[in-house]
Coordinates of C-alpha atoms in Angstrom, one line a residue:
Chain C
M27 CA 133.5 109.1 96.6
S28 CA 136.2 111.1 95.3
A29 CA 138.7 109.1 93.5
A30 CA 142.0 110.4 95.6
I31 CA 140.2 108.3 98.7
T32 CA 139.6 105.1 96.6
A33 CA 143.4 105.4 95.2
S34 CA 144.7 104.8 99.0
P35 CA 145.8 101.7 99.9
L36 CA 145.3 102.3 103.5
R37 CA 142.3 102.8 103.2
R38 CA 141.1 100.3 100.9
K39 CA 142.9 98.1 103.9
R40 CA 140.5 99.7 106.4
D41 CA 137.3 98.7 103.8
W42 CA 137.1 95.2 104.8
P43 CA 135.4 94.7 107.9
K44 CA 132.1 96.7 106.2
H45 CA 132.6 94.7 103.5
S46 CA 131.9 91.5 105.5
I47 CA 129.1 92.1 107.2
I48 CA 127.3 93.8 104.4
W49 CA 128.5 90.2 102.5
A50 CA 127.2 88.7 105.7
F51 CA 123.6 90.4 105.8
I52 CA 123.4 89.3 102.0
L53 CA 124.2 86.1 102.3
I54 CA 121.6 85.8 104.7
E55 CA 118.5 87.8 102.5
L56 CA 119.8 85.6 99.5
F57 CA 120.2 82.0 101.5
P58 CA 116.1 81.7 101.2
L59 CA 116.2 82.0 97.0
Y60 CA 119.2 79.6 97.4
M61 CA 117.0 77.1 99.2
M62 CA 114.7 77.9 96.8
F63 CA 116.2 76.6 93.8
Q64 CA 118.2 73.8 95.5
V65 CA 115.0 71.9 96.9
S66 CA 113.2 72.6 93.7
F67 CA 115.6 69.5 92.2
K68 CA 115.1 67.1 94.9
D69 CA 112.4 65.2 96.0
N70 CA 111.1 65.0 99.8
A71 CA 113.7 61.6 100.6
S72 CA 116.4 63.0 98.9
F73 CA 115.3 66.9 100.8
I74 CA 115.3 65.2 104.4
R75 CA 118.5 63.9 103.8
Q76 CA 120.4 66.5 102.6
P77 CA 118.3 69.7 103.3
W78 CA 121.2 71.9 102.5
L79 CA 123.3 70.9 99.9
P80 CA 121.8 70.9 96.4
L81 CA 122.2 67.4 94.5
W82 CA 124.5 66.6 91.1
P83 CA 123.2 68.5 87.8
G84 CA 122.9 64.6 86.9
E85 CA 120.5 63.3 90.0
W86 CA 118.2 66.5 90.0
Q87 CA 114.8 66.0 89.5
W88 CA 113.0 67.8 86.2
D89 CA 109.5 66.1 87.1
N90 CA 109.2 68.8 90.0
W91 CA 109.6 71.9 87.2
V92 CA 106.9 69.7 85.0
F93 CA 104.4 69.5 87.5
A94 CA 104.9 72.7 88.4
F95 CA 104.6 74.2 84.9
K96 CA 101.5 71.9 84.3
L97 CA 100.1 73.5 88.0
I98 CA 101.0 77.3 87.7
G99 CA 101.1 77.7 84.1
P100 CA 97.7 79.1 84.0
Y101 CA 97.6 80.4 87.2
L102 CA 100.4 82.4 85.4
A103 CA 98.2 83.1 82.5
N104 CA 95.8 84.4 84.5
T105 CA 97.6 86.6 86.4
V106 CA 100.3 88.1 84.1
F107 CA 96.6 88.7 82.0
V108 CA 95.5 90.7 84.8
A109 CA 98.5 92.4 85.3
V110 CA 99.4 93.8 81.6
T111 CA 95.6 94.7 80.9
G112 CA 95.4 96.4 84.4
T113 CA 98.6 98.4 84.1
V114 CA 98.1 99.6 81.0
A115 CA 94.5 100.7 81.5
S116 CA 95.8 102.5 84.7
L117 CA 98.1 104.3 83.1
F118 CA 96.0 105.1 80.4
L119 CA 93.1 106.8 82.2
A120 CA 96.2 108.0 84.5
I121 CA 97.4 110.0 81.9
L122 CA 94.2 111.7 80.4
A123 CA 93.6 112.6 83.7
A124 CA 96.4 114.4 84.5
Y125 CA 96.5 115.5 81.2
F126 CA 92.9 117.3 82.5
F127 CA 94.3 118.7 85.9
A128 CA 98.0 119.7 84.0
R129 CA 97.2 122.1 80.4
H130 CA 93.9 123.6 81.7
K131 CA 92.2 125.5 84.9
L132 CA 88.6 125.1 84.1
P133 CA 85.9 125.4 86.7
F134 CA 86.0 122.3 89.2
S135 CA 88.7 121.2 88.9
G136 CA 90.3 122.7 91.5
F137 CA 87.0 120.6 93.4
L138 CA 88.1 117.3 91.4
W139 CA 91.7 117.8 91.9
S140 CA 90.7 117.7 96.0
A141 CA 88.2 114.7 95.8
F142 CA 91.2 112.7 94.0
L143 CA 94.1 113.3 97.2
I144 CA 91.4 113.1 99.7
L145 CA 90.9 109.4 98.3
M146 CA 94.8 109.2 99.9
L147 CA 93.5 109.1 103.8
L148 CA 91.1 106.8 103.2
P149 CA 92.7 102.7 103.9
G150 CA 92.2 100.5 101.6
V151 CA 91.1 98.1 105.2
A152 CA 87.8 99.7 105.7
N153 CA 87.0 99.1 102.4
I154 CA 86.9 95.4 101.6
V155 CA 83.7 94.3 102.6
P156 CA 81.6 96.9 101.1
L157 CA 83.9 96.6 98.4
F158 CA 83.2 92.7 98.2
M159 CA 79.4 93.4 98.2
L160 CA 79.8 96.1 95.0
L161 CA 80.8 93.5 93.3
K162 CA 78.2 90.8 94.4
N163 CA 75.6 93.0 93.1
M164 CA 77.3 93.9 89.7
S165 CA 77.7 90.3 89.4
L166 CA 80.9 90.3 89.0
L167 CA 82.7 88.3 91.4
N168 CA 84.6 85.4 90.6
T169 CA 86.0 87.5 87.6
L170 CA 88.8 88.4 86.3
L171 CA 87.4 91.6 85.2
A172 CA 86.6 92.8 88.9
L173 CA 90.2 92.3 89.9
I174 CA 91.4 95.0 86.8
L175 CA 88.5 97.3 87.5
V176 CA 89.6 97.7 91.1
G177 CA 93.1 97.8 90.4
V178 CA 92.8 100.2 88.2
A179 CA 90.8 102.5 90.2
G180 CA 93.2 101.8 93.4
A181 CA 96.2 103.4 91.0
Q182 CA 94.2 106.5 89.6
V183 CA 95.5 108.9 92.7
F184 CA 98.6 107.5 92.9
N185 CA 99.7 108.1 89.1
I186 CA 97.7 111.4 88.7
F187 CA 99.4 113.2 91.5
V188 CA 102.5 112.0 89.8
L189 CA 102.0 112.5 86.1
R190 CA 100.2 115.8 86.8
H191 CA 103.4 116.9 88.2
F192 CA 104.8 115.8 85.4
I193 CA 102.8 117.4 82.3
E194 CA 102.7 119.9 84.1
D195 CA 107.2 120.5 83.5
L196 CA 107.1 119.6 80.1
P197 CA 107.7 123.2 77.9
K198 CA 104.1 124.7 77.0
D199 CA 105.6 125.5 73.6
L200 CA 105.4 122.3 72.7
F201 CA 101.6 122.4 73.1
E202 CA 100.8 125.7 71.6
A203 CA 102.7 124.6 68.0
A204 CA 100.7 121.3 68.3
E205 CA 97.8 123.9 69.3
M206 CA 98.5 125.9 66.4
D207 CA 98.7 122.6 64.0
G208 CA 95.3 121.8 64.4
A209 CA 96.1 118.9 67.1
S210 CA 93.5 117.6 69.2
H211 CA 93.8 117.5 72.8
F212 CA 94.0 113.3 72.1
Q213 CA 96.6 114.6 69.9
Q214 CA 98.4 116.0 72.2
V215 CA 98.6 113.1 74.6
I216 CA 99.4 110.8 71.7
N217 CA 102.1 112.5 70.1
I218 CA 103.2 115.1 72.8
V219 CA 102.3 113.8 76.3
I220 CA 103.2 110.2 76.1
P221 CA 106.8 110.3 74.6
M222 CA 108.1 113.1 76.4
A223 CA 106.7 111.5 79.6
S224 CA 107.6 108.1 79.1
P225 CA 110.6 107.4 81.6
I226 CA 108.3 108.7 84.7
I227 CA 104.9 105.9 82.6
G228 CA 108.2 103.3 82.8
T229 CA 108.6 103.7 86.5
L230 CA 105.2 103.7 87.6
A231 CA 104.5 100.6 85.0
I232 CA 106.8 99.1 87.0
L233 CA 105.2 99.8 90.4
A234 CA 101.9 99.2 89.3
F235 CA 102.9 95.6 87.5
L236 CA 104.6 94.3 91.2
N237 CA 101.7 95.6 93.0
K238 CA 99.1 93.5 91.1
W239 CA 101.6 91.0 90.8
N240 CA 101.6 91.1 94.7
D241 CA 98.4 91.1 95.5
F242 CA 96.4 88.4 96.7
L243 CA 93.6 88.9 99.8
L244 CA 91.5 90.4 96.7
P245 CA 91.9 87.6 94.6
L246 CA 91.7 85.1 97.6
I247 CA 88.1 86.8 98.5
I248 CA 86.2 86.9 95.4
L249 CA 87.9 83.8 92.3
R250 CA 86.0 80.2 93.3
D251 CA 86.5 78.6 89.9
K252 CA 90.0 76.7 89.4
E253 CA 90.7 78.1 85.8
L254 CA 90.6 81.6 87.0
F255 CA 92.8 81.6 89.6
T256 CA 96.0 84.2 90.2
L257 CA 99.2 83.0 91.2
G258 CA 98.3 84.4 94.4
V259 CA 95.5 82.3 95.4
G260 CA 96.7 79.3 93.0
L261 CA 100.2 79.9 95.8
I262 CA 97.4 79.9 98.8
Y263 CA 95.8 76.0 97.8
L264 CA 99.3 74.8 97.1
D265 CA 100.4 75.5 100.7
G266 CA 97.0 73.9 102.0
E267 CA 97.5 70.5 100.5
Y268 CA 97.8 68.3 103.3
V269 CA 101.4 66.0 102.1
K270 CA 103.4 68.2 100.7
Q271 CA 105.9 67.9 97.8
W272 CA 108.9 70.1 99.3
G273 CA 110.2 70.1 95.4
Q274 CA 107.6 71.0 93.4
I275 CA 106.1 73.4 95.6
M276 CA 109.8 75.2 95.8
A277 CA 109.7 75.0 91.5
S278 CA 106.4 76.6 91.9
Y279 CA 107.7 79.2 93.8
F280 CA 110.7 79.8 91.4
L281 CA 108.8 79.6 88.5
A282 CA 106.0 82.3 89.7
S283 CA 109.1 84.5 90.2
I284 CA 110.4 84.0 86.6
P285 CA 108.3 86.5 84.7
L286 CA 109.6 89.6 87.4
I287 CA 113.0 88.1 87.2
I288 CA 112.3 88.8 83.3
I289 CA 111.3 92.1 83.5
F290 CA 114.3 92.4 86.4
L291 CA 116.8 91.7 83.4
F292 CA 115.2 94.3 81.0
T293 CA 114.2 97.0 83.3
M294 CA 117.0 97.0 85.9
R295 CA 117.5 100.7 86.3
L296 CA 113.7 101.7 86.1
F297 CA 113.6 99.2 88.2
V298 CA 115.7 100.9 91.2
R299 CA 114.7 103.8 90.4
G300 CA 111.2 103.3 90.7
L301 CA 111.6 102.1 93.8
S302 CA 112.9 104.6 95.2
A303 CA 110.9 107.2 93.7
G304 CA 108.1 106.0 94.4
A305 CA 108.3 104.8 98.4
I306 CA 109.7 108.8 99.1
K307 CA 106.4 109.9 96.9
G308 CA 104.3 107.4 97.8
Chain N
M11 CA 101.3 125.3 84.0
A12 CA 97.6 125.4 84.7
F13 CA 95.6 129.2 83.9
P14 CA 91.6 130.9 84.1
L15 CA 90.4 130.3 80.3
S16 CA 88.4 133.1 79.0
R17 CA 84.4 132.2 78.3
Q18 CA 84.8 132.3 75.0
K19 CA 88.0 129.7 75.0
L20 CA 85.9 127.3 78.1
L21 CA 83.3 127.2 75.2
R22 CA 86.3 125.5 72.7
E23 CA 88.0 123.4 75.3
W24 CA 84.8 121.8 77.2
R25 CA 85.9 118.5 75.5
L26 CA 88.5 118.3 78.0
Y27 CA 86.4 117.4 81.0
F28 CA 85.8 113.6 79.0
F29 CA 89.1 112.9 80.1
V30 CA 88.8 113.4 83.5
V31 CA 85.6 110.9 83.8
P32 CA 86.3 107.4 82.8
S33 CA 89.3 108.2 85.7
L34 CA 86.2 109.9 88.4
V35 CA 84.1 107.2 87.1
M36 CA 86.2 104.2 88.5
V37 CA 87.6 105.7 91.9
L38 CA 83.4 106.9 92.7
T39 CA 82.6 103.0 91.9
F40 CA 84.8 101.3 93.6
A41 CA 86.8 103.5 96.3
Y42 CA 84.2 105.8 97.0
F43 CA 81.0 104.6 97.2
P44 CA 82.4 101.2 99.4
A45 CA 83.6 103.7 101.7
A46 CA 80.4 105.2 102.0
S47 CA 78.8 102.4 101.9
A48 CA 80.9 100.8 104.9
V49 CA 80.2 104.5 107.4
Y50 CA 76.2 103.9 106.0
H51 CA 76.1 99.1 107.7
S52 CA 78.3 100.3 110.1
F53 CA 74.9 101.7 112.2
F54 CA 73.5 98.5 110.7
D55 CA 73.1 94.6 112.0
W56 CA 73.5 93.0 108.3
S57 CA 74.3 89.7 107.0
G58 CA 74.9 90.6 103.7
G59 CA 71.7 90.0 101.7
E60 CA 68.7 92.7 101.3
A61 CA 67.8 91.9 105.0
K62 CA 69.1 94.7 107.6
Q63 CA 67.9 96.7 110.6
Y64 CA 69.1 99.9 112.2
I65 CA 70.8 98.8 115.0
G66 CA 72.4 102.7 116.3
L67 CA 75.7 102.3 117.9
D68 CA 75.3 98.7 119.1
N69 CA 77.8 97.6 116.5
F70 CA 80.1 100.0 118.0
K71 CA 79.2 99.3 121.4
R72 CA 79.8 95.5 121.1
A73 CA 83.3 96.3 119.5
F74 CA 84.7 98.2 122.6
T75 CA 82.9 95.4 125.0
D76 CA 84.9 93.1 122.7
S77 CA 88.1 91.2 124.5
T78 CA 89.2 89.9 121.3
L79 CA 88.8 93.2 119.1
L80 CA 90.4 94.7 122.3
N81 CA 93.5 91.9 122.3
S82 CA 94.2 92.4 118.9
F83 CA 95.0 95.8 119.3
V84 CA 97.5 94.8 122.3
T85 CA 98.6 92.7 119.3
V86 CA 99.2 95.5 117.2
G87 CA 101.0 97.6 119.4
A88 CA 103.4 94.8 119.4
L89 CA 104.5 94.4 116.3
M90 CA 104.2 97.4 115.5
V91 CA 107.5 97.9 118.5
F92 CA 108.8 95.0 117.0
N93 CA 108.8 96.7 113.1
L94 CA 110.1 99.5 114.7
F95 CA 113.0 97.5 116.1
K96 CA 112.9 96.1 112.4
M97 CA 113.7 99.5 110.7
I98 CA 117.2 99.4 112.4
P99 CA 119.0 97.3 110.3
S100 CA 118.3 98.8 106.8
I101 CA 119.4 102.2 108.2
L102 CA 122.7 100.2 109.5
L103 CA 123.3 98.8 106.4
A104 CA 122.7 101.5 104.2
V105 CA 125.3 103.7 105.9
L106 CA 127.6 100.5 106.1
I107 CA 127.4 100.8 101.9
H108 CA 127.6 104.3 102.1
R109 CA 131.0 104.4 103.7
L110 CA 132.2 102.4 101.3
F111 CA 135.2 103.7 99.2
S112 CA 134.9 102.3 96.4
D113 CA 131.5 103.5 93.8
R114 CA 131.8 100.1 91.9
W115 CA 131.1 97.8 94.9
Q116 CA 128.5 100.5 96.4
Y117 CA 126.6 99.9 92.6
V118 CA 127.3 96.0 93.2
Y119 CA 125.5 95.5 96.5
R120 CA 122.4 97.8 95.4
A121 CA 121.9 95.7 92.9
L122 CA 122.2 92.6 95.4
L123 CA 120.0 93.8 97.1
V124 CA 116.9 94.7 94.7
V125 CA 117.3 90.6 93.9
P126 CA 114.9 89.4 96.9
M127 CA 112.2 91.7 95.1
I128 CA 112.1 89.6 92.2
V129 CA 110.7 87.2 94.2
P130 CA 106.5 87.6 95.0
Q131 CA 105.8 88.6 98.7
L132 CA 103.4 85.7 98.8
V133 CA 106.1 83.4 97.6
T134 CA 108.7 85.2 100.5
L135 CA 106.3 84.9 102.9
F136 CA 105.5 80.6 102.2
I137 CA 109.5 80.0 102.3
W138 CA 109.5 81.7 105.8
K139 CA 107.0 79.5 106.7
F140 CA 108.7 76.8 105.5
I141 CA 111.7 77.9 107.7
L142 CA 110.0 78.3 110.7
D143 CA 108.4 74.8 110.2
P144 CA 109.2 72.6 112.9
N145 CA 110.3 69.6 111.1
L146 CA 111.4 70.5 108.2
G147 CA 112.5 74.6 108.6
A148 CA 116.3 75.7 108.5
L149 CA 115.6 77.5 111.9
N150 CA 115.0 74.7 114.1
R151 CA 118.0 72.9 112.4
V152 CA 120.3 76.0 112.8
I153 CA 119.1 75.7 116.8
E154 CA 119.6 72.2 117.3
A155 CA 122.8 71.8 115.2
T156 CA 124.9 75.6 117.4
G157 CA 123.4 74.4 120.5
L158 CA 120.9 77.0 121.2
K159 CA 118.3 74.1 122.3
S160 CA 119.8 72.8 125.1
V161 CA 120.5 76.6 126.2
L162 CA 116.2 77.4 125.2
V163 CA 115.5 74.2 127.5
A164 CA 117.6 75.8 130.5
I165 CA 116.5 78.9 130.3
N166 CA 112.6 77.0 130.6
D167 CA 113.7 75.0 133.1
F168 CA 114.6 77.2 135.1
F169 CA 111.7 79.8 134.2
G170 CA 109.1 77.0 134.5
W171 CA 107.7 77.2 131.4
S172 CA 106.5 75.2 129.4
V173 CA 107.4 75.9 125.8
F174 CA 110.9 74.3 125.0
F175 CA 111.3 70.6 125.7
E176 CA 114.6 68.5 124.5
G177 CA 113.7 65.7 121.7
V178 CA 110.5 68.0 120.9
P179 CA 111.1 70.2 117.6
I180 CA 110.4 74.0 118.4
G181 CA 106.3 74.4 116.9
W182 CA 107.3 78.2 116.1
L183 CA 103.4 78.6 114.3
S184 CA 101.7 76.2 116.6
Q185 CA 102.5 77.1 119.8
P186 CA 100.3 80.0 121.2
E187 CA 103.1 81.5 123.2
L188 CA 105.8 80.9 120.6
I189 CA 103.1 83.1 117.7
L190 CA 104.5 86.7 118.9
P191 CA 108.7 85.6 119.3
A192 CA 107.7 83.7 115.6
L193 CA 106.4 87.2 114.4
F194 CA 109.4 89.0 115.6
I195 CA 111.7 86.5 113.7
W196 CA 109.8 86.6 110.8
G197 CA 111.7 88.5 107.6
F198 CA 115.4 88.1 109.9
P199 CA 117.6 90.4 108.7
W200 CA 115.0 92.6 108.0
I201 CA 116.2 94.2 105.4
G202 CA 113.6 95.6 103.4
T203 CA 115.3 96.9 100.0
V204 CA 112.9 99.8 99.5
G205 CA 114.2 101.2 102.9
V206 CA 118.3 100.6 102.0
L207 CA 117.7 102.1 99.0
I208 CA 115.8 105.8 100.4
Y209 CA 118.0 106.0 102.6
L210 CA 121.0 105.6 100.4
A211 CA 119.3 108.5 98.0
G212 CA 119.1 110.7 101.3
L213 CA 122.9 109.4 102.4
Q214 CA 124.3 110.5 98.6
S215 CA 123.7 114.6 100.0
I216 CA 126.8 114.4 102.0
S217 CA 130.2 115.5 100.8
T218 CA 133.4 114.0 100.8
E219 CA 134.8 117.0 102.9
I220 CA 132.2 116.7 106.0
Y221 CA 133.8 113.3 106.0
E222 CA 137.3 114.4 105.9
A223 CA 136.4 117.3 108.1
A224 CA 135.6 114.9 110.7
E225 CA 138.5 112.9 110.2
L226 CA 140.8 115.6 110.7
D227 CA 138.9 116.2 114.1
G228 CA 139.4 112.4 115.1
I229 CA 135.5 111.8 115.3
G230 CA 135.0 107.6 115.5
P231 CA 132.2 106.2 113.1
F232 CA 129.8 105.6 115.9
K233 CA 129.8 109.8 116.4
K234 CA 130.1 110.2 112.9
F235 CA 126.6 108.4 112.5
I236 CA 125.0 110.3 115.3
Y237 CA 126.1 113.5 114.1
I238 CA 126.4 113.2 110.6
E239 CA 124.6 110.9 109.3
L240 CA 121.5 110.3 111.3
P241 CA 120.6 113.7 110.6
L242 CA 120.4 113.5 107.1
I243 CA 118.2 110.5 106.5
L244 CA 115.6 111.5 109.2
T245 CA 113.6 113.1 106.1
Q246 CA 113.6 108.9 105.0
V247 CA 113.2 107.9 108.6
R248 CA 110.2 109.8 109.4
L249 CA 108.5 109.0 106.2
S250 CA 108.9 105.3 107.1
L251 CA 107.6 105.6 110.1
V252 CA 105.1 107.0 108.7
L253 CA 104.1 103.8 106.1
L254 CA 105.3 101.2 108.7
I255 CA 102.4 102.7 111.5
I256 CA 99.9 102.8 108.3
G257 CA 101.1 99.0 107.4
T258 CA 101.1 97.7 110.4
L259 CA 98.0 98.4 111.7
G260 CA 95.7 97.7 108.5
G261 CA 97.8 94.7 107.4
Y262 CA 96.2 91.6 108.0
G263 CA 97.7 89.4 105.3
L264 CA 100.9 88.0 107.0
Q265 CA 98.9 86.8 109.9
L266 CA 96.3 84.6 107.8
L267 CA 98.5 83.0 105.7
L268 CA 101.0 82.6 108.3
L269 CA 98.3 81.8 110.8
N270 CA 94.9 81.5 109.7
E271 CA 91.5 83.4 109.7
Y272 CA 91.4 83.2 113.8
G273 CA 95.0 84.6 114.1
G274 CA 96.6 80.5 114.9
P275 CA 96.3 78.9 118.0
G276 CA 94.8 80.6 120.4
G277 CA 94.3 83.2 118.8
R278 CA 97.5 85.0 119.6
G279 CA 98.4 86.9 116.3
M280 CA 94.5 88.5 116.0
V281 CA 94.9 91.6 114.7
P282 CA 92.2 93.9 114.3
G283 CA 92.4 94.0 110.1
L284 CA 92.3 90.2 110.7
W285 CA 89.3 90.4 113.1
M286 CA 87.7 92.7 110.4
Y287 CA 88.2 90.0 107.8
N288 CA 86.7 86.9 110.1
R289 CA 83.9 88.8 111.3
G290 CA 83.4 89.6 107.5
F291 CA 83.8 86.7 105.5
V292 CA 83.6 83.6 107.8
A293 CA 81.2 84.9 110.1
G294 CA 79.1 86.8 108.4
E295 CA 78.6 89.6 110.5
F296 CA 79.3 92.0 107.3
G297 CA 77.8 95.6 109.6
Y298 CA 79.6 95.0 112.5
A299 CA 82.7 94.3 110.1
C300 CA 81.9 97.4 108.9
A301 CA 82.0 99.0 112.1
I302 CA 85.1 97.6 113.2
G303 CA 86.7 98.8 109.7
M304 CA 85.8 102.3 110.5
I305 CA 87.6 102.3 114.2
L306 CA 90.8 100.8 112.5
F307 CA 90.1 103.7 110.1
V308 CA 89.7 106.3 112.8
V309 CA 92.7 105.0 115.0
I310 CA 94.6 104.8 112.1
L311 CA 93.8 108.6 110.5
S312 CA 94.6 110.1 114.1
L313 CA 97.4 108.3 114.2
T314 CA 98.5 110.0 110.4
I315 CA 97.6 113.1 111.9
I316 CA 99.8 113.3 115.0
N317 CA 102.3 112.1 112.9
N318 CA 102.4 114.8 110.4
R319 CA 102.0 117.1 113.3
Y320 CA 104.6 116.5 115.7
V321 CA 107.2 114.1 113.1
R322 CA 107.6 117.5 110.7
V323 CA 109.0 115.9 107.8
E324 CA 111.3 118.6 106.3
K325 CA 111.8 118.7 102.9

């Protein structure tokens, strides 16, 4: 919007109805967050007495948070492990494969490319039952490795698709110069592709991380041991408790969000761009 | 750009194939193999073990007379209509934000919209379950406090339903008649962060001159939306539509967690994906579950093809 319009006081005056509607939307949207935060400091008695307003900071029940940390802490560690390993591995493999497709046209590369693209049409739903049996036969049930492997496989198509076009657009001179100096393909990937493609890699990494953080169906189906639970399964079991301590539950929910909050604070720009770009391509 | 190689160079570059092999192996094992196995097993009576029996098309015949499955397609159709309706607030919000004159506020609102994304989806889901809780939930308290409850009870008495009663908390997720309404309310005010962001990206291409010209012609805010803004984000709207169809038809996580494996009381929340999950992991009828998966796959695929054909996405 041009500066001339902003300057006009008349226009600014007419903006307030829009502002109030937007604020109404946003406040309702943020209301669950507010509830989560303030209830996390209450015990059931004070919550039932006064559900809406927060307690005075002096009366805050930090016990809830201690309980939540003890409960959720191991799940958090498992989820971070799965999400980080999975994200790194899937991006590394995708970069290599994208480099293969982008740099040279070798025999069968067209065929291989369509083999990847067809996967975009396969909806994941129909696969879940045979996937479970496959993991059972590979004796990967009840392991975190299974989550990582399936996650890596699932992320390949989209990442290769985006990265291939990005690598194709890199200046060709760079690769030729590197080849003159006797750099192998692997060295070219490490020294040229990864540094040059770092913005798109960052965006893809955030999307992959978010995806893994939000995943709960696969962990629910394959994990049995409490020590291996990821956040998803852990929270589902917490929800199944008979007598609910809302304060403890809300504190756990909040704790489950903290890693995402940290990432969000540091990578706000990538976050916003990654979400819109990912949505357009996806 | 990729370009063809001479024979001699090919001999030197063969190692490059190793770059694609890891990805290929992963995809073959965890995506192609299960898909092929699903097709294969949909013709078998299979309970997951070694023993299985070829039964031809019996699984599919059974599916077409399975009233639960047929009803679940009706339910998912209703959810689709709900979700279409739920697209509207995001579009309106994007247009409102875009029409603001201050760039700074636009940025602030965009940032505020991303904030709910930091909450894991599962947590959002459970918080909504909590909001719908009959005794403690925010929704019932709001309904009681605003006097809406007596209106609902009056409507109830007038039509002779037995859904709302004075002095009894409304069990949104425990009364069969209320499952679909609860799924409709779920997520109010239905702002999809991703949706708003991509609509805003589409709106960005409208220049100020067009608005000024419209203003001179005395075009009101509603006509501005119909003639200027909507055509420009139509591409994005259609894209969200495709994603929405795929997501709604195939999704069952929400129903599984909000209700249970049986689609809640009276099975009113049963969707095809959930029935597949139920047959496979609850009843152990893996062959039949594969057949349901196949049917679902065909439905999704044909809807996607129809979409690509008749709902063009121009780039």
